[in-house]
mmCIF file with all atom_site columns, C-alpha atoms and ligand atoms in Angstrom:
data_model
loop_
_atom_site.group_PDB
_atom_site.id
_atom_site.type_symbol
_atom_site.label_atom_id
_atom_site.label_alt_id
_atom_site.label_comp_id
_atom_site.label_asym_id
_atom_site.label_entity_id
_atom_site.label_seq_id
_atom_site.pdbx_PDB_ins_code
_atom_site.Cartn_x
_atom_site.Cartn_y
_atom_site.Cartn_z
_atom_site.occupancy
_atom_site.B_iso_or_equiv
_atom_site.pdbx_formal_charge
_atom_site.auth_seq_id
_atom_site.auth_comp_id
_atom_site.auth_asym_id
_atom_site.auth_atom_id
_atom_site.pdbx_PDB_model_num
ATOM   1  C  CA  . UNK A 1 1  ? 110.214 89.679  91.065  1.00 88.00 ? 1   UNK A CA  1
ATOM   2  C  CA  . UNK A 1 2  ? 110.706 92.850  89.054  1.00 89.00 ? 2   UNK A CA  1
ATOM   3  C  CA  . UNK A 1 3  ? 108.658 93.451  85.985  1.00 90.00 ? 3   UNK A CA  1
ATOM   4  C  CA  . UNK A 1 4  ? 110.114 94.649  82.752  1.00 91.00 ? 4   UNK A CA  1
ATOM   5  C  CA  . UNK A 1 5  ? 108.468 96.327  79.833  1.00 92.00 ? 5   UNK A CA  1
ATOM   6  C  CA  . UNK A 1 6  ? 109.332 95.243  76.358  1.00 93.00 ? 6   UNK A CA  1
ATOM   7  C  CA  . UNK A 1 7  ? 108.374 96.535  72.988  1.00 95.00 ? 7   UNK A CA  1
ATOM   8  C  CA  . UNK A 1 8  ? 108.186 94.524  69.842  1.00 96.00 ? 8   UNK A CA  1
ATOM   9  C  CA  . UNK A 1 9  ? 109.710 96.158  66.809  1.00 96.00 ? 9   UNK A CA  1
ATOM   10 C  CA  . UNK A 1 10 ? 107.805 93.824  64.542  1.00 97.00 ? 10  UNK A CA  1
ATOM   11 C  CA  . UNK A 1 11 ? 104.289 94.699  65.559  1.00 97.00 ? 11  UNK A CA  1
ATOM   12 C  CA  . UNK A 1 12 ? 104.867 97.612  67.895  1.00 96.00 ? 12  UNK A CA  1
ATOM   13 C  CA  . UNK A 1 13 ? 103.203 95.869  70.773  1.00 95.00 ? 13  UNK A CA  1
ATOM   14 C  CA  . UNK A 1 14 ? 104.355 96.477  74.299  1.00 95.00 ? 14  UNK A CA  1
ATOM   15 C  CA  . UNK A 1 15 ? 104.196 93.838  76.928  1.00 94.00 ? 15  UNK A CA  1
ATOM   16 C  CA  . UNK A 1 16 ? 105.358 93.167  80.395  1.00 93.00 ? 16  UNK A CA  1
ATOM   17 C  CA  . UNK A 1 17 ? 107.298 90.279  81.802  1.00 92.00 ? 17  UNK A CA  1
ATOM   18 C  CA  . UNK A 1 18 ? 108.193 89.271  85.296  1.00 92.00 ? 18  UNK A CA  1
ATOM   19 C  CA  . UNK A 1 19 ? 111.608 87.779  85.450  1.00 91.00 ? 19  UNK A CA  1
ATOM   20 C  CA  . UNK A 1 20 ? 114.580 87.656  87.723  1.00 92.00 ? 20  UNK A CA  1
ATOM   21 C  CA  . UNK A 1 21 ? 116.839 90.641  87.610  1.00 88.00 ? 21  UNK A CA  1
ATOM   22 C  CA  . UNK A 1 22 ? 119.636 88.415  86.411  1.00 92.00 ? 22  UNK A CA  1
ATOM   23 C  CA  . UNK A 1 23 ? 117.630 87.769  83.261  1.00 90.00 ? 23  UNK A CA  1
ATOM   24 C  CA  . UNK A 1 24 ? 116.549 91.325  82.698  1.00 84.00 ? 24  UNK A CA  1
ATOM   25 C  CA  . UNK A 1 25 ? 118.550 91.523  79.497  1.00 82.00 ? 25  UNK A CA  1
ATOM   26 C  CA  . UNK A 1 26 ? 117.606 88.132  78.192  1.00 88.00 ? 26  UNK A CA  1
ATOM   27 C  CA  . UNK A 1 27 ? 115.669 88.162  74.930  1.00 88.00 ? 27  UNK A CA  1
ATOM   28 C  CA  . UNK A 1 28 ? 111.917 88.064  75.156  1.00 92.00 ? 28  UNK A CA  1
ATOM   29 C  CA  . UNK A 1 29 ? 109.339 87.052  72.616  1.00 94.00 ? 29  UNK A CA  1
ATOM   30 C  CA  . UNK A 1 30 ? 106.362 89.259  72.122  1.00 95.00 ? 30  UNK A CA  1
ATOM   31 C  CA  . UNK A 1 31 ? 102.882 87.781  72.603  1.00 95.00 ? 31  UNK A CA  1
ATOM   32 C  CA  . UNK A 1 32 ? 102.620 87.484  68.851  1.00 95.00 ? 32  UNK A CA  1
ATOM   33 C  CA  . UNK A 1 33 ? 105.746 85.387  68.737  1.00 95.00 ? 33  UNK A CA  1
ATOM   34 C  CA  . UNK A 1 34 ? 108.160 87.922  67.360  1.00 96.00 ? 34  UNK A CA  1
ATOM   35 C  CA  . UNK A 1 35 ? 111.591 87.989  68.828  1.00 93.00 ? 35  UNK A CA  1
ATOM   36 C  CA  . UNK A 1 36 ? 112.694 91.416  67.663  1.00 95.00 ? 36  UNK A CA  1
ATOM   37 C  CA  . UNK A 1 37 ? 111.998 93.072  70.959  1.00 95.00 ? 37  UNK A CA  1
ATOM   38 C  CA  . UNK A 1 38 ? 113.669 95.721  72.997  1.00 93.00 ? 38  UNK A CA  1
ATOM   39 C  CA  . UNK A 1 39 ? 113.495 96.208  76.701  1.00 92.00 ? 39  UNK A CA  1
ATOM   40 C  CA  . UNK A 1 40 ? 112.168 99.555  77.737  1.00 89.00 ? 40  UNK A CA  1
ATOM   41 C  CA  . UNK A 1 41 ? 113.646 101.560 80.509  1.00 76.00 ? 41  UNK A CA  1
ATOM   42 C  CA  . UNK A 1 42 ? 110.676 101.222 82.730  1.00 58.00 ? 42  UNK A CA  1
ATOM   43 C  CA  . UNK A 1 43 ? 109.887 102.369 86.157  1.00 57.00 ? 43  UNK A CA  1
ATOM   44 C  CA  . UNK A 1 44 ? 110.726 99.382  88.249  1.00 53.00 ? 44  UNK A CA  1
ATOM   45 C  CA  . UNK A 1 45 ? 109.040 99.704  91.591  1.00 53.00 ? 45  UNK A CA  1
ATOM   46 C  CA  . UNK A 1 46 ? 109.421 103.398 92.004  1.00 52.00 ? 46  UNK A CA  1
ATOM   47 C  CA  . UNK A 1 47 ? 107.898 103.736 95.400  1.00 54.00 ? 47  UNK A CA  1
ATOM   48 C  CA  . UNK A 1 48 ? 107.422 107.442 95.624  1.00 52.00 ? 48  UNK A CA  1
ATOM   49 C  CA  . UNK A 1 49 ? 109.537 110.517 95.655  1.00 58.00 ? 49  UNK A CA  1
ATOM   50 C  CA  . UNK A 1 50 ? 112.329 111.406 97.944  1.00 60.00 ? 50  UNK A CA  1
ATOM   51 C  CA  . UNK A 1 51 ? 111.190 112.418 101.342 1.00 59.00 ? 51  UNK A CA  1
ATOM   52 C  CA  . UNK A 1 52 ? 110.550 116.058 101.946 1.00 62.00 ? 52  UNK A CA  1
ATOM   53 C  CA  . UNK A 1 53 ? 113.185 117.854 103.913 1.00 67.00 ? 53  UNK A CA  1
ATOM   54 C  CA  . UNK A 1 54 ? 112.641 117.408 107.579 1.00 64.00 ? 54  UNK A CA  1
ATOM   55 C  CA  . UNK A 1 55 ? 111.539 120.536 109.322 1.00 67.00 ? 55  UNK A CA  1
ATOM   56 C  CA  . UNK A 1 56 ? 114.345 122.146 111.128 1.00 65.00 ? 56  UNK A CA  1
ATOM   57 C  CA  . UNK A 1 57 ? 114.079 122.883 114.754 1.00 58.00 ? 57  UNK A CA  1
ATOM   58 C  CA  . UNK A 1 58 ? 113.870 120.821 117.771 1.00 57.00 ? 58  UNK A CA  1
ATOM   59 C  CA  . UNK A 1 59 ? 116.440 121.787 120.301 1.00 58.00 ? 59  UNK A CA  1
ATOM   60 C  CA  . UNK A 1 60 ? 116.463 125.363 119.136 1.00 61.00 ? 60  UNK A CA  1
ATOM   61 C  CA  . UNK A 1 61 ? 118.040 128.004 121.187 1.00 63.00 ? 61  UNK A CA  1
ATOM   62 C  CA  . UNK A 1 62 ? 114.827 129.513 122.524 1.00 63.00 ? 62  UNK A CA  1
ATOM   63 C  CA  . UNK A 1 63 ? 113.769 126.227 123.950 1.00 61.00 ? 63  UNK A CA  1
ATOM   64 C  CA  . UNK A 1 64 ? 116.610 126.234 126.339 1.00 60.00 ? 64  UNK A CA  1
ATOM   65 C  CA  . UNK A 1 65 ? 116.116 129.677 127.771 1.00 64.00 ? 65  UNK A CA  1
ATOM   66 C  CA  . UNK A 1 66 ? 119.245 131.119 126.201 1.00 66.00 ? 66  UNK A CA  1
ATOM   67 C  CA  . UNK A 1 67 ? 117.425 133.808 124.231 1.00 66.00 ? 67  UNK A CA  1
ATOM   68 C  CA  . UNK A 1 68 ? 116.580 136.090 126.994 1.00 62.00 ? 68  UNK A CA  1
HETATM 69 ZN ZN1 . ZN  B 2 .  ? 105.368 91.364  67.924  1.00 84.66 ? 101 ZN  B ZN1 1
#
């Protein structure tokens, strides 16, 4: 289940909730009971950067004896 970060505008606290994605925009109460909260654009399961470009080569011309 994805986790979402929220921030309370009443007390400035930030907290985290696990909830279904379908309820990601549902209101959330802060731990202190305030309901004036906003959902932060958090990093939801960012599992690393894009893969590095694969090295070119493999099946190059010189492997096939066409360079000489
Ligand atoms: Zn609060």
